[in-house]
Amino acid sequence: MGEIEIRDIVESDYEEWLRLFELYLVFYEKSLPTEIKEATFKRALDPSVDMWSSLAIHPETKKPIGLVNYLRHMSTWSVTDQLYLNDLYVEEGQRLKHVGRNLIEYVYAKGDAMGAPNVYWCTDMTNHRAQLLYTKVGWYSGKVIYKRPPG
Ligand code: ACO
Ligand code: ACO
């Protein structure tokens, strides 16, 4: 494979972005209402919202083959903002070709450029495939995540 291009989404990407986002949700055996998916795409495009989405583009077909969604927030431990990498997905037939790594490194570069160099994310303990990549581009923090119970 030639050089993979990573770029931020534009309005006309919605269909392909949605296709990848839905495949990502299938991976998690989840589905989301259309209004949430539309809102996420709109927010990622809106320059006044600290949320972004970027796509990996196949060098030959020029089709999106991977997706990363991320957002910026403050921290009590730093005067600079942090980036939270919310979602990462690479199409099944395109894996193990450094697309995932390139998407994460693109987010690192964006973080550096916007003065928010600290990037973090979480994954399931059982997602060993993702962790094989994460231990190479990041370090394991040892933290556990808790959530407010529903209802
Ligand atoms: N043994 C050793 N190393 C391995 C093995 C293995 N069996 N399998 C993969 N690796 C390594 C590769 O060598 C590579 O490292 P390298 O860059 O040093 O060569 C790395 O793992 C894989 O890196 P990429 O090719 O960049 O990753 P890929 O494009 O395959 O994408 C991803 C990884 C995103 C996890 C993909 O598998 C995917 O989309 N999975 C389904 C969805 C998912 O799990 N998403 C992440 C959830 S967490 C989140 O969203 C924040
Ligand atoms: N066995 C069983 N249960 C226990 C035991 C024990 N040995 N010790 C405590 N508990 C239970 C208590 O019974 C209580 O449960 P209950 O409400 O059902 O009775 C619970 O654990 C403790 O609850 P609180 O009394 O509300 O908690 P406390 O006021 O002691 O504060 C805290 C807990 C904040 C973790 C405190 O110990 C602390 O400040 N620790 C140091 C700093 C720290 O660890 N902060 C959290 C880091 S993570 C973060 O900041 C997001």
mmCIF file of C-alpha atoms and ligand atoms in Angstrom:
data_model
loop_
_atom_site.group_PDB
_atom_site.id
_atom_site.type_symbol
_atom_site.label_atom_id
_atom_site.label_comp_id
_atom_site.label_asym_id
_atom_site.label_seq_id
_atom_site.Cartn_x
_atom_site.Cartn_y
_atom_site.Cartn_z
ATOM 1 C CA MET A 1 0.000 0.000 0.000
ATOM 2 C CA GLY A 2 1.257 3.503 -0.832
ATOM 3 C CA GLU A 3 1.107 6.523 1.449
ATOM 4 C CA ILE A 4 -2.078 6.652 3.552
ATOM 5 C CA GLU A 5 -3.552 10.130 3.766
ATOM 6 C CA ILE A 6 -5.107 11.190 7.062
ATOM 7 C CA ARG A 7 -7.335 14.260 6.983
ATOM 8 C CA ASP A 8 -10.144 15.911 8.925
ATOM 9 C CA ILE A 9 -13.686 15.259 7.726
ATOM 10 C CA VAL A 10 -15.534 17.578 5.361
ATOM 11 C CA GLU A 11 -19.310 17.838 4.969
ATOM 12 C CA SER A 12 -19.442 15.520 1.950
ATOM 13 C CA ASP A 13 -17.850 12.683 3.987
ATOM 14 C CA TYR A 14 -21.040 11.946 5.935
ATOM 15 C CA GLU A 15 -22.012 8.735 4.117
ATOM 16 C CA GLU A 16 -18.562 7.145 4.346
ATOM 17 C CA TRP A 17 -18.013 8.450 7.887
ATOM 18 C CA LEU A 18 -21.335 6.909 8.912
ATOM 19 C CA ARG A 19 -20.420 3.600 7.272
ATOM 20 C CA LEU A 20 -17.199 3.401 9.312
ATOM 21 C CA PHE A 21 -18.793 4.654 12.537
ATOM 22 C CA GLU A 22 -21.535 2.045 12.211
ATOM 23 C CA LEU A 23 -18.964 -0.722 11.615
ATOM 24 C CA TYR A 24 -17.215 0.469 14.776
ATOM 25 C CA LEU A 25 -20.521 0.232 16.675
ATOM 26 C CA VAL A 26 -21.095 -3.272 15.256
ATOM 27 C CA PHE A 27 -17.686 -4.227 16.656
ATOM 28 C CA TYR A 28 -19.014 -3.160 20.081
ATOM 29 C CA GLU A 29 -22.359 -4.885 19.394
ATOM 30 C CA LYS A 30 -24.037 -1.513 19.885
ATOM 31 C CA SER A 31 -26.290 0.740 17.830
ATOM 32 C CA LEU A 32 -27.089 4.418 18.222
ATOM 33 C CA PRO A 33 -30.083 6.478 17.101
ATOM 34 C CA THR A 34 -29.592 8.457 13.880
ATOM 35 C CA GLU A 35 -29.876 11.779 15.754
ATOM 36 C CA ILE A 36 -26.788 10.972 17.860
ATOM 37 C CA LYS A 37 -24.740 9.948 14.826
ATOM 38 C CA GLU A 38 -25.787 13.105 12.981
ATOM 39 C CA ALA A 39 -25.031 15.257 16.028
ATOM 40 C CA THR A 40 -21.573 13.728 16.400
ATOM 41 C CA PHE A 41 -20.751 14.373 12.750
ATOM 42 C CA LYS A 42 -22.070 17.946 12.955
ATOM 43 C CA ARG A 43 -20.129 18.684 16.125
ATOM 44 C CA ALA A 44 -16.945 17.288 14.622
ATOM 45 C CA LEU A 45 -17.377 19.695 11.691
ATOM 46 C CA ASP A 46 -18.327 22.725 13.804
ATOM 47 C CA PRO A 47 -15.259 24.982 14.376
ATOM 48 C CA SER A 48 -16.820 26.268 17.623
ATOM 49 C CA VAL A 49 -16.969 22.754 19.151
ATOM 50 C CA ASP A 50 -13.842 21.095 20.563
ATOM 51 C CA MET A 51 -14.507 17.805 18.852
ATOM 52 C CA TRP A 52 -12.967 16.474 15.657
ATOM 53 C CA SER A 53 -13.112 13.503 13.361
ATOM 54 C CA SER A 54 -10.442 12.399 10.910
ATOM 55 C CA LEU A 55 -10.365 9.759 8.209
ATOM 56 C CA ALA A 56 -7.667 7.534 6.763
ATOM 57 C CA ILE A 57 -7.879 7.516 2.967
ATOM 58 C CA HIS A 58 -6.756 4.530 0.900
ATOM 59 C CA PRO A 59 -4.014 5.695 -1.504
ATOM 60 C CA GLU A 60 -5.458 3.944 -4.559
ATOM 61 C CA THR A 61 -9.238 3.805 -4.115
ATOM 62 C CA LYS A 62 -9.301 7.205 -2.318
ATOM 63 C CA LYS A 63 -11.992 5.716 -0.073
ATOM 64 C CA PRO A 64 -12.015 6.192 3.720
ATOM 65 C CA ILE A 65 -10.768 3.021 5.458
ATOM 66 C CA GLY A 66 -10.334 4.247 9.018
ATOM 67 C CA LEU A 67 -11.798 6.742 11.446
ATOM 68 C CA VAL A 68 -10.790 8.551 14.621
ATOM 69 C CA ASN A 69 -13.022 10.793 16.772
ATOM 70 C CA TYR A 70 -11.488 12.950 19.523
ATOM 71 C CA LEU A 71 -12.311 15.878 21.780
ATOM 72 C CA ARG A 72 -10.529 18.436 23.944
ATOM 73 C CA HIS A 73 -11.087 19.214 27.613
ATOM 74 C CA MET A 74 -9.457 20.958 30.589
ATOM 75 C CA SER A 75 -7.658 19.206 33.413
ATOM 76 C CA THR A 76 -7.031 20.090 37.077
ATOM 77 C CA TRP A 77 -3.519 18.707 36.687
ATOM 78 C CA SER A 78 -2.366 20.872 33.821
ATOM 79 C CA VAL A 79 -2.866 24.352 32.422
ATOM 80 C CA THR A 80 -2.959 22.861 28.928
ATOM 81 C CA ASP A 81 -5.998 21.001 27.617
ATOM 82 C CA GLN A 82 -6.040 17.277 26.979
ATOM 83 C CA LEU A 83 -7.321 15.323 24.015
ATOM 84 C CA TYR A 84 -9.569 12.332 24.612
ATOM 85 C CA LEU A 85 -9.481 9.871 21.749
ATOM 86 C CA ASN A 86 -13.065 8.600 21.840
ATOM 87 C CA ASP A 87 -13.284 6.225 18.886
ATOM 88 C CA LEU A 88 -10.806 4.464 16.621
ATOM 89 C CA TYR A 89 -11.698 2.093 13.813
ATOM 90 C CA VAL A 90 -9.941 0.519 10.831
ATOM 91 C CA GLU A 91 -11.875 -1.503 8.263
ATOM 92 C CA GLU A 92 -11.300 -5.231 8.648
ATOM 93 C CA GLY A 93 -9.530 -5.824 5.320
ATOM 94 C CA GLN A 94 -7.163 -2.864 5.921
ATOM 95 C CA ARG A 95 -5.791 -3.802 9.344
ATOM 96 C CA LEU A 96 -2.143 -4.486 10.257
ATOM 97 C CA LYS A 97 -0.940 -1.928 7.682
ATOM 98 C CA HIS A 98 -0.282 0.869 10.209
ATOM 99 C CA VAL A 99 -3.552 2.667 9.509
ATOM 100 C CA GLY A 100 -4.467 2.623 13.214
ATOM 101 C CA ARG A 101 -1.004 3.864 14.177
ATOM 102 C CA ASN A 102 -1.197 6.654 11.583
ATOM 103 C CA LEU A 103 -4.588 7.776 12.890
ATOM 104 C CA ILE A 104 -3.278 7.969 16.476
ATOM 105 C CA GLU A 105 -0.117 9.789 15.376
ATOM 106 C CA TYR A 106 -2.274 12.257 13.448
ATOM 107 C CA VAL A 107 -4.162 13.009 16.674
ATOM 108 C CA TYR A 108 -0.812 13.478 18.466
ATOM 109 C CA ALA A 109 0.237 15.989 15.811
ATOM 110 C CA LYS A 110 -3.088 17.824 16.032
ATOM 111 C CA GLY A 111 -2.723 17.933 19.826
ATOM 112 C CA ASP A 112 0.774 19.426 19.513
ATOM 113 C CA ALA A 113 -0.464 22.004 17.006
ATOM 114 C CA MET A 114 -3.370 23.127 19.222
ATOM 115 C CA GLY A 115 -1.355 23.204 22.461
ATOM 116 C CA ALA A 116 -3.016 20.082 23.892
ATOM 117 C CA PRO A 117 -0.212 17.536 23.663
ATOM 118 C CA ASN A 118 -1.588 15.114 26.278
ATOM 119 C CA VAL A 119 -3.667 12.484 24.524
ATOM 120 C CA TYR A 120 -5.388 9.586 26.278
ATOM 121 C CA TRP A 121 -7.971 6.928 25.563
ATOM 122 C CA CYS A 122 -9.362 3.716 27.003
ATOM 123 C CA THR A 123 -10.208 0.292 25.721
ATOM 124 C CA ASP A 124 -11.644 -2.978 27.002
ATOM 125 C CA MET A 125 -9.343 -5.253 28.993
ATOM 126 C CA THR A 126 -10.263 -7.962 26.470
ATOM 127 C CA ASN A 127 -9.357 -5.923 23.365
ATOM 128 C CA HIS A 128 -5.902 -7.435 22.991
ATOM 129 C CA ARG A 129 -5.609 -6.584 19.326
ATOM 130 C CA ALA A 130 -5.984 -2.878 20.015
ATOM 131 C CA GLN A 131 -3.612 -3.137 22.973
ATOM 132 C CA LEU A 132 -0.888 -4.603 20.739
ATOM 133 C CA LEU A 133 -0.943 -1.263 18.949
ATOM 134 C CA TYR A 134 -1.497 0.862 22.063
ATOM 135 C CA THR A 135 1.571 -0.489 23.895
ATOM 136 C CA LYS A 136 3.651 0.665 20.919
ATOM 137 C CA VAL A 137 2.241 4.172 20.508
ATOM 138 C CA GLY A 138 1.359 4.792 24.156
ATOM 139 C CA TRP A 139 1.808 3.493 27.710
ATOM 140 C CA TYR A 140 -0.609 1.671 29.999
ATOM 141 C CA SER A 141 -1.702 4.031 32.783
ATOM 142 C CA GLY A 142 -2.923 1.336 35.193
ATOM 143 C CA LYS A 143 -6.206 3.200 35.733
ATOM 144 C CA VAL A 144 -9.673 1.631 35.937
ATOM 145 C CA ILE A 145 -12.821 3.353 34.663
ATOM 146 C CA TYR A 146 -16.040 3.633 36.648
ATOM 147 C CA LYS A 147 -19.406 4.957 35.488
ATOM 148 C CA ARG A 148 -22.487 6.307 37.187
ATOM 149 C CA PRO A 149 -25.063 3.521 37.230
ATOM 150 C CA PRO A 150 -27.946 3.978 34.763
ATOM 151 C CA GLY A 151 -31.330 5.203 36.006
HETATM 152 N N1 ACO B 1 1.553 -9.911 17.544
HETATM 153 C C1 ACO B 1 2.333 -8.822 17.698
HETATM 154 N N2 ACO B 1 2.022 -7.598 17.243
HETATM 155 C C2 ACO B 1 0.851 -7.493 16.616
HETATM 156 C C3 ACO B 1 -0.014 -8.571 16.414
HETATM 157 C C4 ACO B 1 0.377 -9.831 16.901
HETATM 158 N N3 ACO B 1 -0.404 -10.904 16.758
HETATM 159 N N4 ACO B 1 -1.096 -8.129 15.759
HETATM 160 C C5 ACO B 1 -0.891 -6.822 15.562
HETATM 161 N N5 ACO B 1 0.280 -6.454 16.084
HETATM 162 C C6 ACO B 1 0.869 -5.134 16.073
HETATM 163 C C7 ACO B 1 1.345 -4.806 14.683
HETATM 164 O O1 ACO B 1 2.645 -5.297 14.471
HETATM 165 C C8 ACO B 1 1.301 -3.299 14.698
HETATM 166 O O2 ACO B 1 2.453 -2.745 15.290
HETATM 167 P P1 ACO B 1 3.568 -1.990 14.385
HETATM 168 O O3 ACO B 1 2.961 -0.670 13.976
HETATM 169 O O4 ACO B 1 4.738 -1.810 15.287
HETATM 170 O O5 ACO B 1 3.831 -2.881 13.216
HETATM 171 C C9 ACO B 1 0.097 -3.028 15.589
HETATM 172 O O6 ACO B 1 -0.132 -4.171 16.386
HETATM 173 C C10 ACO B 1 -1.151 -2.782 14.737
HETATM 174 O O7 ACO B 1 -1.022 -1.501 14.295
HETATM 175 P P2 ACO B 1 -1.805 -0.959 13.030
HETATM 176 O O8 ACO B 1 -1.590 -1.814 11.812
HETATM 177 O O9 ACO B 1 -1.462 0.475 12.958
HETATM 178 O O10 ACO B 1 -3.318 -1.109 13.529
HETATM 179 P P3 ACO B 1 -4.600 -1.396 12.631
HETATM 180 O O11 ACO B 1 -4.631 -0.508 11.449
HETATM 181 O O12 ACO B 1 -4.717 -2.855 12.416
HETATM 182 O O13 ACO B 1 -5.764 -0.901 13.632
HETATM 183 C C11 ACO B 1 -7.313 -1.263 15.405
HETATM 184 C C12 ACO B 1 -5.850 -1.380 14.964
HETATM 185 C C13 ACO B 1 -7.791 0.164 15.257
HETATM 186 C C14 ACO B 1 -7.429 -1.690 16.865
HETATM 187 C C15 ACO B 1 -8.163 -2.201 14.483
HETATM 188 O O14 ACO B 1 -7.791 -3.529 14.729
HETATM 189 C C16 ACO B 1 -9.666 -2.071 14.697
HETATM 190 O O15 ACO B 1 -10.316 -1.182 14.141
HETATM 191 N N6 ACO B 1 -10.246 -2.973 15.521
HETATM 192 C C17 ACO B 1 -11.692 -2.997 15.773
HETATM 193 C C18 ACO B 1 -12.180 -1.766 16.543
HETATM 194 C C19 ACO B 1 -11.327 -1.472 17.750
HETATM 195 O O16 ACO B 1 -10.933 -2.348 18.513
HETATM 196 N N7 ACO B 1 -11.048 -0.173 17.936
HETATM 197 C C20 ACO B 1 -10.293 0.327 19.076
HETATM 198 C C21 ACO B 1 -11.175 0.368 20.266
HETATM 199 S S1 ACO B 1 -10.525 1.407 21.572
HETATM 200 C C22 ACO B 1 -10.952 3.001 21.094
HETATM 201 O O17 ACO B 1 -11.778 3.203 20.231
HETATM 202 C C23 ACO B 1 -10.306 4.136 21.819
HETATM 203 N N1 ACO B 2 -13.864 -3.252 53.746
HETATM 204 C C1 ACO B 2 -15.082 -3.042 53.177
HETATM 205 N N2 ACO B 2 -15.548 -1.832 52.876
HETATM 206 C C2 ACO B 2 -14.768 -0.802 53.164
HETATM 207 C C3 ACO B 2 -13.491 -0.926 53.762
HETATM 208 C C4 ACO B 2 -13.053 -2.226 54.063
HETATM 209 N N3 ACO B 2 -11.852 -2.437 54.619
HETATM 210 N N4 ACO B 2 -12.975 0.301 53.937
HETATM 211 C C5 ACO B 2 -13.880 1.151 53.448
HETATM 212 N N5 ACO B 2 -14.953 0.488 52.989
HETATM 213 C C6 ACO B 2 -16.178 1.032 52.404
HETATM 214 C C7 ACO B 2 -16.950 1.811 53.442
HETATM 215 O O1 ACO B 2 -17.768 0.933 54.205
HETATM 216 C C8 ACO B 2 -17.741 2.739 52.605
HETATM 217 O O2 ACO B 2 -18.897 2.076 52.046
HETATM 218 P P1 ACO B 2 -20.371 2.385 52.626
HETATM 219 O O3 ACO B 2 -20.711 3.784 52.142
HETATM 220 O O4 ACO B 2 -21.259 1.334 51.989
HETATM 221 O O5 ACO B 2 -20.276 2.268 54.107
HETATM 222 C C9 ACO B 2 -16.764 3.039 51.463
HETATM 223 O O6 ACO B 2 -15.835 1.964 51.395
HETATM 224 C C10 ACO B 2 -15.992 4.316 51.796
HETATM 225 O O7 ACO B 2 -16.868 5.356 51.540
HETATM 226 P P2 ACO B 2 -16.742 6.793 52.170
HETATM 227 O O8 ACO B 2 -16.650 6.755 53.652
HETATM 228 O O9 ACO B 2 -17.833 7.586 51.514
HETATM 229 O O10 ACO B 2 -15.330 7.224 51.551
HETATM 230 P P3 ACO B 2 -14.256 8.163 52.252
HETATM 231 O O11 ACO B 2 -14.894 9.386 52.753
HETATM 232 O O12 ACO B 2 -13.430 7.363 53.134
HETATM 233 O O13 ACO B 2 -13.401 8.574 50.963
HETATM 234 C C11 ACO B 2 -11.668 8.224 49.410
HETATM 235 C C12 ACO B 2 -12.861 7.595 50.089
HETATM 236 C C13 ACO B 2 -12.100 9.499 48.671
HETATM 237 C C14 ACO B 2 -11.144 7.222 48.384
HETATM 238 C C15 ACO B 2 -10.595 8.509 50.496
HETATM 239 O O14 ACO B 2 -10.175 7.284 51.050
HETATM 240 C C16 ACO B 2 -9.372 9.248 49.944
HETATM 241 O O15 ACO B 2 -9.354 10.492 49.817
HETATM 242 N N6 ACO B 2 -8.307 8.488 49.592
HETATM 243 C C17 ACO B 2 -7.038 9.048 49.142
HETATM 244 C C18 ACO B 2 -7.186 9.755 47.773
HETATM 245 C C19 ACO B 2 -7.881 8.878 46.749
HETATM 246 O O16 ACO B 2 -7.655 7.678 46.649
HETATM 247 N N7 ACO B 2 -8.752 9.529 45.978
HETATM 248 C C20 ACO B 2 -9.496 8.870 44.883
HETATM 249 C C21 ACO B 2 -8.589 8.737 43.674
HETATM 250 S S1 ACO B 2 -9.545 8.468 42.149
HETATM 251 C C22 ACO B 2 -10.072 10.013 41.671
HETATM 252 O O17 ACO B 2 -9.633 11.012 42.180
HETATM 253 C C23 ACO B 2 -11.146 10.117 40.569
#
